[in-house]
CSV table of C-alpha atoms (C1' of nucleotides) and ligand atoms in Angstrom, one decimal:
chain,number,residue,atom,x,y,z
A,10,UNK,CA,-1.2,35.5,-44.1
A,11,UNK,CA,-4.8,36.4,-45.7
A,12,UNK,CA,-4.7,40.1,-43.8
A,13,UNK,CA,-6.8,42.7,-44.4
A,14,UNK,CA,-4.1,45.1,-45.0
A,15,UNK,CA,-3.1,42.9,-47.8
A,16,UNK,CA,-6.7,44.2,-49.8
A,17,UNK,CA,-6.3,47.9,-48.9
A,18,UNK,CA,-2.3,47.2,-50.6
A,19,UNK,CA,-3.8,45.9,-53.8
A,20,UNK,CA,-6.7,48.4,-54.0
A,21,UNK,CA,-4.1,51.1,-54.2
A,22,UNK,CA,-1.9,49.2,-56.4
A,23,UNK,CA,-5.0,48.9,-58.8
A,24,UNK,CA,-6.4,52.7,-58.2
A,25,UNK,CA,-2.4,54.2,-59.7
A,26,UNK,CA,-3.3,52.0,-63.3
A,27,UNK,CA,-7.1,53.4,-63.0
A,28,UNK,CA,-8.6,49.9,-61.8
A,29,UNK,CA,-11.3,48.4,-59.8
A,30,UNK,CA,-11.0,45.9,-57.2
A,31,UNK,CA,-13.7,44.1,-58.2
A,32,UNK,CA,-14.8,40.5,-57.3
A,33,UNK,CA,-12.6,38.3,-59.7
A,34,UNK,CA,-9.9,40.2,-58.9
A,35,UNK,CA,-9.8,40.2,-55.2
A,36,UNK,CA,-10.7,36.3,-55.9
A,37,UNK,CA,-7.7,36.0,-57.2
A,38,UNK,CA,-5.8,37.9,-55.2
A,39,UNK,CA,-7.0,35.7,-51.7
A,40,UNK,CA,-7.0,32.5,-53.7
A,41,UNK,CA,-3.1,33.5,-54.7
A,42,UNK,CA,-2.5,34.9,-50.6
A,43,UNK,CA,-4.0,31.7,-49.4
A,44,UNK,CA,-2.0,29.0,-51.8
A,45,UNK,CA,1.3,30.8,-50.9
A,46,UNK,CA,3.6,29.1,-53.8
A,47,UNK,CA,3.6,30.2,-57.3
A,48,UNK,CA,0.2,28.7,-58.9
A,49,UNK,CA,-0.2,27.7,-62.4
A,50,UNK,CA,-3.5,28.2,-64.3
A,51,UNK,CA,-4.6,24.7,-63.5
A,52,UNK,CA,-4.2,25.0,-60.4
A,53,UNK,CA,-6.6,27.9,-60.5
A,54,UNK,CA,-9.3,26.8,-62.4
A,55,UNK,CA,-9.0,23.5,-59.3
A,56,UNK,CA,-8.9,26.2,-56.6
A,57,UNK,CA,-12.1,28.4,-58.2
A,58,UNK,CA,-13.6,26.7,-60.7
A,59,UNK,CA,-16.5,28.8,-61.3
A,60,UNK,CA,-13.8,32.1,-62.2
A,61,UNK,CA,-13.4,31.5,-66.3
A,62,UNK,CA,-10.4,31.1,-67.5
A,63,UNK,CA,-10.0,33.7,-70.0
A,64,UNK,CA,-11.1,36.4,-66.8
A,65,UNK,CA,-8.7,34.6,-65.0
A,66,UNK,CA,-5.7,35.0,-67.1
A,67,UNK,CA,-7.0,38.8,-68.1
A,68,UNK,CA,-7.3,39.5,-64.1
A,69,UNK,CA,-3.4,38.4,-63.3
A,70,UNK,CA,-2.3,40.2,-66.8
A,71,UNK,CA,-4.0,43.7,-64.9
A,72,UNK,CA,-2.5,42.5,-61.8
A,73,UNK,CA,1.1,42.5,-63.2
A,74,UNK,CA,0.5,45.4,-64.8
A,75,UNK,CA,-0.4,46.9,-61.0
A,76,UNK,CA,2.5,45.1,-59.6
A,77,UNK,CA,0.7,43.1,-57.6
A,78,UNK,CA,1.1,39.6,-59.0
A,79,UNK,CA,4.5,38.3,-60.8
A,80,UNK,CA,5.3,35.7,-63.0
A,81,UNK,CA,7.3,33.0,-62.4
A,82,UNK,CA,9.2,30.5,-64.0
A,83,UNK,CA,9.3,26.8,-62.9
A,84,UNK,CA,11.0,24.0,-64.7
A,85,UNK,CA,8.2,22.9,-67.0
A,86,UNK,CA,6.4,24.8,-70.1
A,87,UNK,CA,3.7,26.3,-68.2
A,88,UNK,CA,3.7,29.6,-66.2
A,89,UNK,CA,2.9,30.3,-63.0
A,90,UNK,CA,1.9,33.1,-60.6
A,91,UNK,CA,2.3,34.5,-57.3
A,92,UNK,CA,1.3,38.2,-55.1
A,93,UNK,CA,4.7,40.8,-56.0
A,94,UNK,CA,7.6,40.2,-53.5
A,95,UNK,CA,6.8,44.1,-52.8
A,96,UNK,CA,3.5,42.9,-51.4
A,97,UNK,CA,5.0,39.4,-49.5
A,98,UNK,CA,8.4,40.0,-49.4
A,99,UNK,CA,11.8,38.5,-51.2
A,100,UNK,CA,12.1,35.0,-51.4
A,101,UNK,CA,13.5,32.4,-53.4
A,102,UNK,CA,12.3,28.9,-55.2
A,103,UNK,CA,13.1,25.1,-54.5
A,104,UNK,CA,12.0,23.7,-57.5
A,105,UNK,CA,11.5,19.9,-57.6
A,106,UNK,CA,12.4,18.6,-61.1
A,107,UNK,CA,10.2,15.7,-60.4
A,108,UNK,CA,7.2,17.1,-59.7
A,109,UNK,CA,7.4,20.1,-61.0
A,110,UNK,CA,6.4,21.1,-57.3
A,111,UNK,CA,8.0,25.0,-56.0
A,112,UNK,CA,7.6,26.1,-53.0
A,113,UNK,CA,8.5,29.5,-51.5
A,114,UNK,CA,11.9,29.9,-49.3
A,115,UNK,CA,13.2,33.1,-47.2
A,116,UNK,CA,16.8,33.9,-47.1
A,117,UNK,CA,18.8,34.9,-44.4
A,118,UNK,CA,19.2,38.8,-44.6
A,119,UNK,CA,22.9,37.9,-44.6
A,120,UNK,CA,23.0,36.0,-47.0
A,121,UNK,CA,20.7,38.6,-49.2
A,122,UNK,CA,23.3,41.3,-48.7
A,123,UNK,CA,26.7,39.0,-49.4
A,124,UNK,CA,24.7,38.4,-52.4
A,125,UNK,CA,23.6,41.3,-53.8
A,126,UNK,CA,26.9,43.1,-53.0
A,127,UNK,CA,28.3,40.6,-55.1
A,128,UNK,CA,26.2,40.5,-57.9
A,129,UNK,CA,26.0,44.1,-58.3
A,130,UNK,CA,29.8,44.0,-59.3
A,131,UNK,CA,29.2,40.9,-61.3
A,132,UNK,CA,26.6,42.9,-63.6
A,133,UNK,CA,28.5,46.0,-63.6
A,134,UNK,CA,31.9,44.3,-64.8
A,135,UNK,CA,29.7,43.3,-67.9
A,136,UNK,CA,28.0,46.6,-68.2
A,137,UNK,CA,24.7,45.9,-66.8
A,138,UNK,CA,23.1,47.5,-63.7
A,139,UNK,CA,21.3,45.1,-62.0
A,140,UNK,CA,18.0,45.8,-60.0
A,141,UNK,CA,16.6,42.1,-59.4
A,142,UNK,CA,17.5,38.6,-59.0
A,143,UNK,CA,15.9,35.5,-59.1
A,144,UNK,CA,17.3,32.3,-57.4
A,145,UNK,CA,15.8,28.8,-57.9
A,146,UNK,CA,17.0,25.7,-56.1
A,147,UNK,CA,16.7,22.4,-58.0
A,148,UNK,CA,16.1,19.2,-56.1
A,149,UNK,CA,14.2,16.4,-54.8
A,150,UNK,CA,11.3,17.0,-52.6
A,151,UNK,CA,10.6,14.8,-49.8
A,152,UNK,CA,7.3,13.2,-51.7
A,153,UNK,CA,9.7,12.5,-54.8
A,154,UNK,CA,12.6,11.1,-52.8
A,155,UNK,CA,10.1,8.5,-50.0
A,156,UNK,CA,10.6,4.9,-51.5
A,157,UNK,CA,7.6,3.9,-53.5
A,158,UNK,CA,5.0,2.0,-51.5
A,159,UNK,CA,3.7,0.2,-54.5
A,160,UNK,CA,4.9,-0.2,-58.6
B,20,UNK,CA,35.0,28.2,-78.0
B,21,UNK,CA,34.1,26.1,-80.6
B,22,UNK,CA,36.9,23.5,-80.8
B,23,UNK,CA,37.0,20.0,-81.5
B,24,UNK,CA,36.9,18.3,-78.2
B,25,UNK,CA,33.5,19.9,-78.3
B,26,UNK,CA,32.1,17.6,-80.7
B,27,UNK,CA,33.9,14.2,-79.4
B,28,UNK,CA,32.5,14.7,-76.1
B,29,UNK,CA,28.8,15.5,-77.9
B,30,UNK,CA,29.3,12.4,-80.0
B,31,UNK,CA,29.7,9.8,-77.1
B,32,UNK,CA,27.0,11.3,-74.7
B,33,UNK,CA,24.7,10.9,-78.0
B,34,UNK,CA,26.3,7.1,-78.1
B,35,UNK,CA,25.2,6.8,-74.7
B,36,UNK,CA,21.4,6.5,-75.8
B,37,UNK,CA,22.0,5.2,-78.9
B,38,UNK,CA,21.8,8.1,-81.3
B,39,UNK,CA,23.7,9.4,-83.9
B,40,UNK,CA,25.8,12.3,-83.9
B,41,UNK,CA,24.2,13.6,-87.9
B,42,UNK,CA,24.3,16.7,-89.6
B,43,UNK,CA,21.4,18.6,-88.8
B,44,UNK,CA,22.3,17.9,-84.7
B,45,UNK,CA,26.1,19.1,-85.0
B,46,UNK,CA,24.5,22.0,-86.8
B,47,UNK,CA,22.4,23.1,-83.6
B,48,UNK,CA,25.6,22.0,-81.6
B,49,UNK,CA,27.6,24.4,-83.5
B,50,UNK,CA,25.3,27.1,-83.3
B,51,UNK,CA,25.0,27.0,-79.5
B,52,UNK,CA,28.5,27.0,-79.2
B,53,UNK,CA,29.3,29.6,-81.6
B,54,UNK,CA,26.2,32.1,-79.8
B,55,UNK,CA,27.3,31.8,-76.5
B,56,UNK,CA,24.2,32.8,-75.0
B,57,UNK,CA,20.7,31.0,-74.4
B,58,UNK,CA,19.4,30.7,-77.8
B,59,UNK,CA,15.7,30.8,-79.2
B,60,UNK,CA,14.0,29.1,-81.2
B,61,UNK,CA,13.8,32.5,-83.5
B,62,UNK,CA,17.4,33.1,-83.1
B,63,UNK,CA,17.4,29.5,-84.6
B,64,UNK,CA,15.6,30.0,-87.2
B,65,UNK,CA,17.3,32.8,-87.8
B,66,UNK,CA,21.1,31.8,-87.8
B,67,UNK,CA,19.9,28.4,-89.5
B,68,UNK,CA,17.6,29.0,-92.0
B,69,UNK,CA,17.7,25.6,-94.0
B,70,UNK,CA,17.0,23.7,-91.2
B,71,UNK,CA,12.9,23.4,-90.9
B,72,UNK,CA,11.9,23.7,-87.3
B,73,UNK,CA,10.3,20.5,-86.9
B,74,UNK,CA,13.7,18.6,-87.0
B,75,UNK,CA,15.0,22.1,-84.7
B,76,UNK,CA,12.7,21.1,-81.9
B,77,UNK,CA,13.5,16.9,-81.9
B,78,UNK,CA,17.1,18.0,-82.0
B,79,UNK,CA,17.0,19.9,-79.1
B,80,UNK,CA,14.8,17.3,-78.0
B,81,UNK,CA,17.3,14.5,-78.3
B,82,UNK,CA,20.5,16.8,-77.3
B,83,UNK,CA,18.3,17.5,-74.2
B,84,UNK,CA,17.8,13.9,-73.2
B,85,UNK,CA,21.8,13.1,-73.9
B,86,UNK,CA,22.5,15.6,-71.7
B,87,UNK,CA,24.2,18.0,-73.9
B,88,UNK,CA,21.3,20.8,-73.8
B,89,UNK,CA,19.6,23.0,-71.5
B,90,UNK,CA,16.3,24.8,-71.5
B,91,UNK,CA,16.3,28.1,-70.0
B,92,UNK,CA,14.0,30.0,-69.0
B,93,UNK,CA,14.0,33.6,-69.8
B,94,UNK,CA,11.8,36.6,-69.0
B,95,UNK,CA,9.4,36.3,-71.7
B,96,UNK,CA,7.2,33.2,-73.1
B,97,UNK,CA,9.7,31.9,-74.9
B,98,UNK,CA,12.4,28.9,-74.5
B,99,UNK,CA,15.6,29.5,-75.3
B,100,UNK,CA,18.6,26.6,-75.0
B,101,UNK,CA,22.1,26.0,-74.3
B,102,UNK,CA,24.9,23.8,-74.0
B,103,UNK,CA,24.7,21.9,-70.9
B,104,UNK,CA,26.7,23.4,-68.3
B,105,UNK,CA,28.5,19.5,-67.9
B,106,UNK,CA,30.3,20.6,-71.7
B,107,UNK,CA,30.8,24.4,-70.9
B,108,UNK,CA,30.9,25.2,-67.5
B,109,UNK,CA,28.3,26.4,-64.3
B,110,UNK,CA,27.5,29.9,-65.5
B,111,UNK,CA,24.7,32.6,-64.2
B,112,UNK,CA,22.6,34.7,-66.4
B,113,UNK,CA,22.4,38.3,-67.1
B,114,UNK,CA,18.8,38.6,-68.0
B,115,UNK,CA,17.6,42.7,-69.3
B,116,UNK,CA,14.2,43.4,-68.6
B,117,UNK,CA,13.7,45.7,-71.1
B,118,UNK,CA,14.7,44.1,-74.0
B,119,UNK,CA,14.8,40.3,-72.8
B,120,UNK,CA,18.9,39.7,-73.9
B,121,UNK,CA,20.5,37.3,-71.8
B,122,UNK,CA,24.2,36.7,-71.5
B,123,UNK,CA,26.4,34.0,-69.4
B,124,UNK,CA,28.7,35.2,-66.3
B,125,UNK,CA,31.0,33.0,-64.9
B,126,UNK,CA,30.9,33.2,-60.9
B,127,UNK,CA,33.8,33.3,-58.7
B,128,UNK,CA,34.7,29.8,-57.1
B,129,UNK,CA,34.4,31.3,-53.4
B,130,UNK,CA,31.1,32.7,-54.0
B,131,UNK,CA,29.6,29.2,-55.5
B,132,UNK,CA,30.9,27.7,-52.6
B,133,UNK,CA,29.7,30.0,-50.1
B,134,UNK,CA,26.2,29.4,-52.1
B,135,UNK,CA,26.1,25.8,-52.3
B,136,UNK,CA,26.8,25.6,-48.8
B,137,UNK,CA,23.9,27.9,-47.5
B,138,UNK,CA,21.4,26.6,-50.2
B,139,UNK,CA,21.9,23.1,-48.9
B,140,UNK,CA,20.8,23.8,-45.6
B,141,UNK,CA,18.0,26.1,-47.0
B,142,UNK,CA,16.9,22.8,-49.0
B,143,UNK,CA,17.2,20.9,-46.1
B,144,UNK,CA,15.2,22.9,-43.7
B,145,UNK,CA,12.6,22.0,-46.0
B,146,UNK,CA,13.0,18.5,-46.9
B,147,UNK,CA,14.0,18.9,-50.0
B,148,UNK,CA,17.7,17.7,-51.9
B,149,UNK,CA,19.6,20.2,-53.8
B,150,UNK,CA,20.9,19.0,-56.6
B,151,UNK,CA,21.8,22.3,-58.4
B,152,UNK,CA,20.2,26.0,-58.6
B,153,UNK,CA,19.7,28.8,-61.1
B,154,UNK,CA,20.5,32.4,-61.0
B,155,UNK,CA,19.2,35.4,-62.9
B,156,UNK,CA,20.6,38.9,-62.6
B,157,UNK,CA,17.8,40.9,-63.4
B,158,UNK,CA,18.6,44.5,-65.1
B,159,UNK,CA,19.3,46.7,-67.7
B,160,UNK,CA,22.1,46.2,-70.5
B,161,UNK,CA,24.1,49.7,-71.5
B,162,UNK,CA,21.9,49.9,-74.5
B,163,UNK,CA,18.9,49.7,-72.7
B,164,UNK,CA,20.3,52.4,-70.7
B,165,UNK,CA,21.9,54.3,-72.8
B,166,UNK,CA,20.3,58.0,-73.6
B,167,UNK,CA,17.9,57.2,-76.6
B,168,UNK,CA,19.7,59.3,-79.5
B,169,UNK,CA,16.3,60.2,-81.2
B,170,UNK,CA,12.6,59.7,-80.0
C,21,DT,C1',-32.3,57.5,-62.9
C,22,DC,C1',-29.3,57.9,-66.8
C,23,DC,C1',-24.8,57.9,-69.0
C,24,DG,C1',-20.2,56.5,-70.1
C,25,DG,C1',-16.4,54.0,-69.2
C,26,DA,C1',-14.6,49.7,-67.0
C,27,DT,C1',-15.3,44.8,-66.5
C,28,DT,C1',-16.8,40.3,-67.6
C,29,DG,C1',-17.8,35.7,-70.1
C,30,DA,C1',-18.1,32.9,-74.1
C,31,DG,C1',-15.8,31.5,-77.6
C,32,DA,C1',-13.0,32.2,-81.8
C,33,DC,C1',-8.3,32.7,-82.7
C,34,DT,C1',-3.0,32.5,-82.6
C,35,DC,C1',1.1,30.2,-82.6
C,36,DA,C1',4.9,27.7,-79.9
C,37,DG,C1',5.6,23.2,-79.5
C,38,DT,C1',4.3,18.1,-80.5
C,39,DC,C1',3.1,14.2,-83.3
C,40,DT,C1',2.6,11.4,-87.6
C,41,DC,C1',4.2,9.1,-91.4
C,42,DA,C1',6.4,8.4,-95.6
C,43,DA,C1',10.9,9.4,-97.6
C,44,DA,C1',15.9,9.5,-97.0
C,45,DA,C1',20.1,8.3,-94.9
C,46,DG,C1',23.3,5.0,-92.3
C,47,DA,C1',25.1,0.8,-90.6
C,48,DG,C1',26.2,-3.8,-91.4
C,49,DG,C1',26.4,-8.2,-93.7
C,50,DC,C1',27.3,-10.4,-98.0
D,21,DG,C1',28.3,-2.5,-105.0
D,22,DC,C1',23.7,-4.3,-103.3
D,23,DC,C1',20.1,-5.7,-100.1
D,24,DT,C1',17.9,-5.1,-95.5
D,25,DC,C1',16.9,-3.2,-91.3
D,26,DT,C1',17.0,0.7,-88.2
D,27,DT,C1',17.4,5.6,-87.4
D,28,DT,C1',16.8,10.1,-88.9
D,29,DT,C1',14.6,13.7,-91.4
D,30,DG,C1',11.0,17.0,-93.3
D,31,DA,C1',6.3,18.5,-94.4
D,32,DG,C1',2.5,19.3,-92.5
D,33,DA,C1',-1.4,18.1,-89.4
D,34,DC,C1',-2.5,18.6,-84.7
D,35,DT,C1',-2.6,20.3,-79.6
D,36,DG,C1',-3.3,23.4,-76.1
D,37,DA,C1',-1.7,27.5,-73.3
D,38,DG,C1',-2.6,32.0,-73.8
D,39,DT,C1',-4.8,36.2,-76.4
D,40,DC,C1',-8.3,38.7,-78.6
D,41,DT,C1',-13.1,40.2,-79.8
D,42,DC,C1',-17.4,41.7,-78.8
D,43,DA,C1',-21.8,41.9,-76.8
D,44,DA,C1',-23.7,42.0,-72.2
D,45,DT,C1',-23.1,43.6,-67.5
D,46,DC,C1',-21.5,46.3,-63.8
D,47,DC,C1',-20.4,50.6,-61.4
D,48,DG,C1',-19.5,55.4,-60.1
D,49,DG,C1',-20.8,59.9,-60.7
D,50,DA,C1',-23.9,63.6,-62.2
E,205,ZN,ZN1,8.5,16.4,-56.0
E,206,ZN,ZN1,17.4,36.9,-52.9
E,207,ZN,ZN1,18.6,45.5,-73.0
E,208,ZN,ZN1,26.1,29.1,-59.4
DNA sequence: TCCGGATTGAGACTCAGTCTCAAAAGAGGC
DNA sequence: GCCTCTTTTGAGACTGAGTCTCAATCCGGA
């Protein structure tokens, strides 16, 4: 969903950290809207190859900062990025130790709310108050589990 | 809990690839066990000084591939290790976002059933297998919350 | 238009992590 | 013990993702 609300979000976000919404940013921003998984820097400088990479990495750094793009963690070295769940929504990660491949899942609101009922108690029983979590799923995606045509 | 069973069960996995069970690996070994917690390599270097960082990194390296280590991935750039959860046991993590500590919680039974069961089906409805999943609590630790005595 | 602060791009730089290779340590046979 | 072969180890060179610097450029407001 590449909305125009989406734009009007972010310029706000930027404006409270006294920021423009300049042209590599919003670049950014639509190519991260449009991908819709978490995207690594690679797969930037594929997706806009003219957008150099040390304005690439400083745009998602001011984006953080606005809380418009987070980081996330997948199961090899590199990081990757994707828009703020407060800007998408919550979600969670199936992670495909073969590929390295992650793609974006919703939970059921049930499910959200068993959850975070019970986690809240699981922090607070070891002192913590939790705000956040994060939930990957490891597996197999469909690509990396079809029988090899040819080897 | 860093009893002898520990190291038999270490020694055959390594056995199962055809590697030694030596000195400098039953130190990391040790030193996981004894931390308890996902482990840098700083806090390595830290807790073992004599051991150079070269041989740190191939023995986490090897201990990876024999199934006795995991890499997890905290908030911050860094990797930080622990014993696999096939020696200890299926654990969550406590991350806090302000100061990056991480600590293991065990989870109830019911509730990694009542997981398991949902994420499967969550997998499923996107073609993927789940093998296994990861969960971070994000939040604060009592220190980080705690009233800051002088500032 | 002019000014001052924000932004950008090119490239140098940092440093976690990997690789290389010669020295050291083990295992096994004798 | 001694010799030989294989594995492991340590020092340091190397790689590359990510950061920093700085001069050039852009942009908003007076
Ligand atoms: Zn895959
Ligand atoms: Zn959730
Ligand atoms: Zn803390
Ligand atoms: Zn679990």
């Amino acid at each position: 969903m590449v909305n125009d609300s989406l734009h009007g979000l972010v310029e706000q976000r930027l404006r409270q950290v006294c920021q423009r919404y300049t042209n590599g940013r919003r670049e950014v921003v639509e190519l991260l809207a449009r991908a819709g998984y978490p995207v690594s820097i690679g797969d930037i400088a594929e997706l806009a190859p003219r957008l150099p990479r040390s304005s690439a990495y400083r745009h998602l750094v001011n984006l953080q900062q606005a809380g418009v793009v987070r980081r996330v963690s997948g199961n090899d070295e590199f990081s990757r990025f994707e828009l703020a769940e407060e800007i998408t929504e919550h979600h969670h990660h199936l992670v495909c130790t073969h590929c390295g491949k992650v793609i974006d899942v919703t939970p059921t609101k049930a499910f959200e709310e068993a959850m975070n009922k019970y986690l809240a108690s699981l922090a607070a029983s070891h002192g913590f108050a939790s705000d956040d979590h994060r939930l990957d799923i490891l597996g197999s995606c469909s690509t990396c589990r079809a029988p090899q045509p040819q080897l």
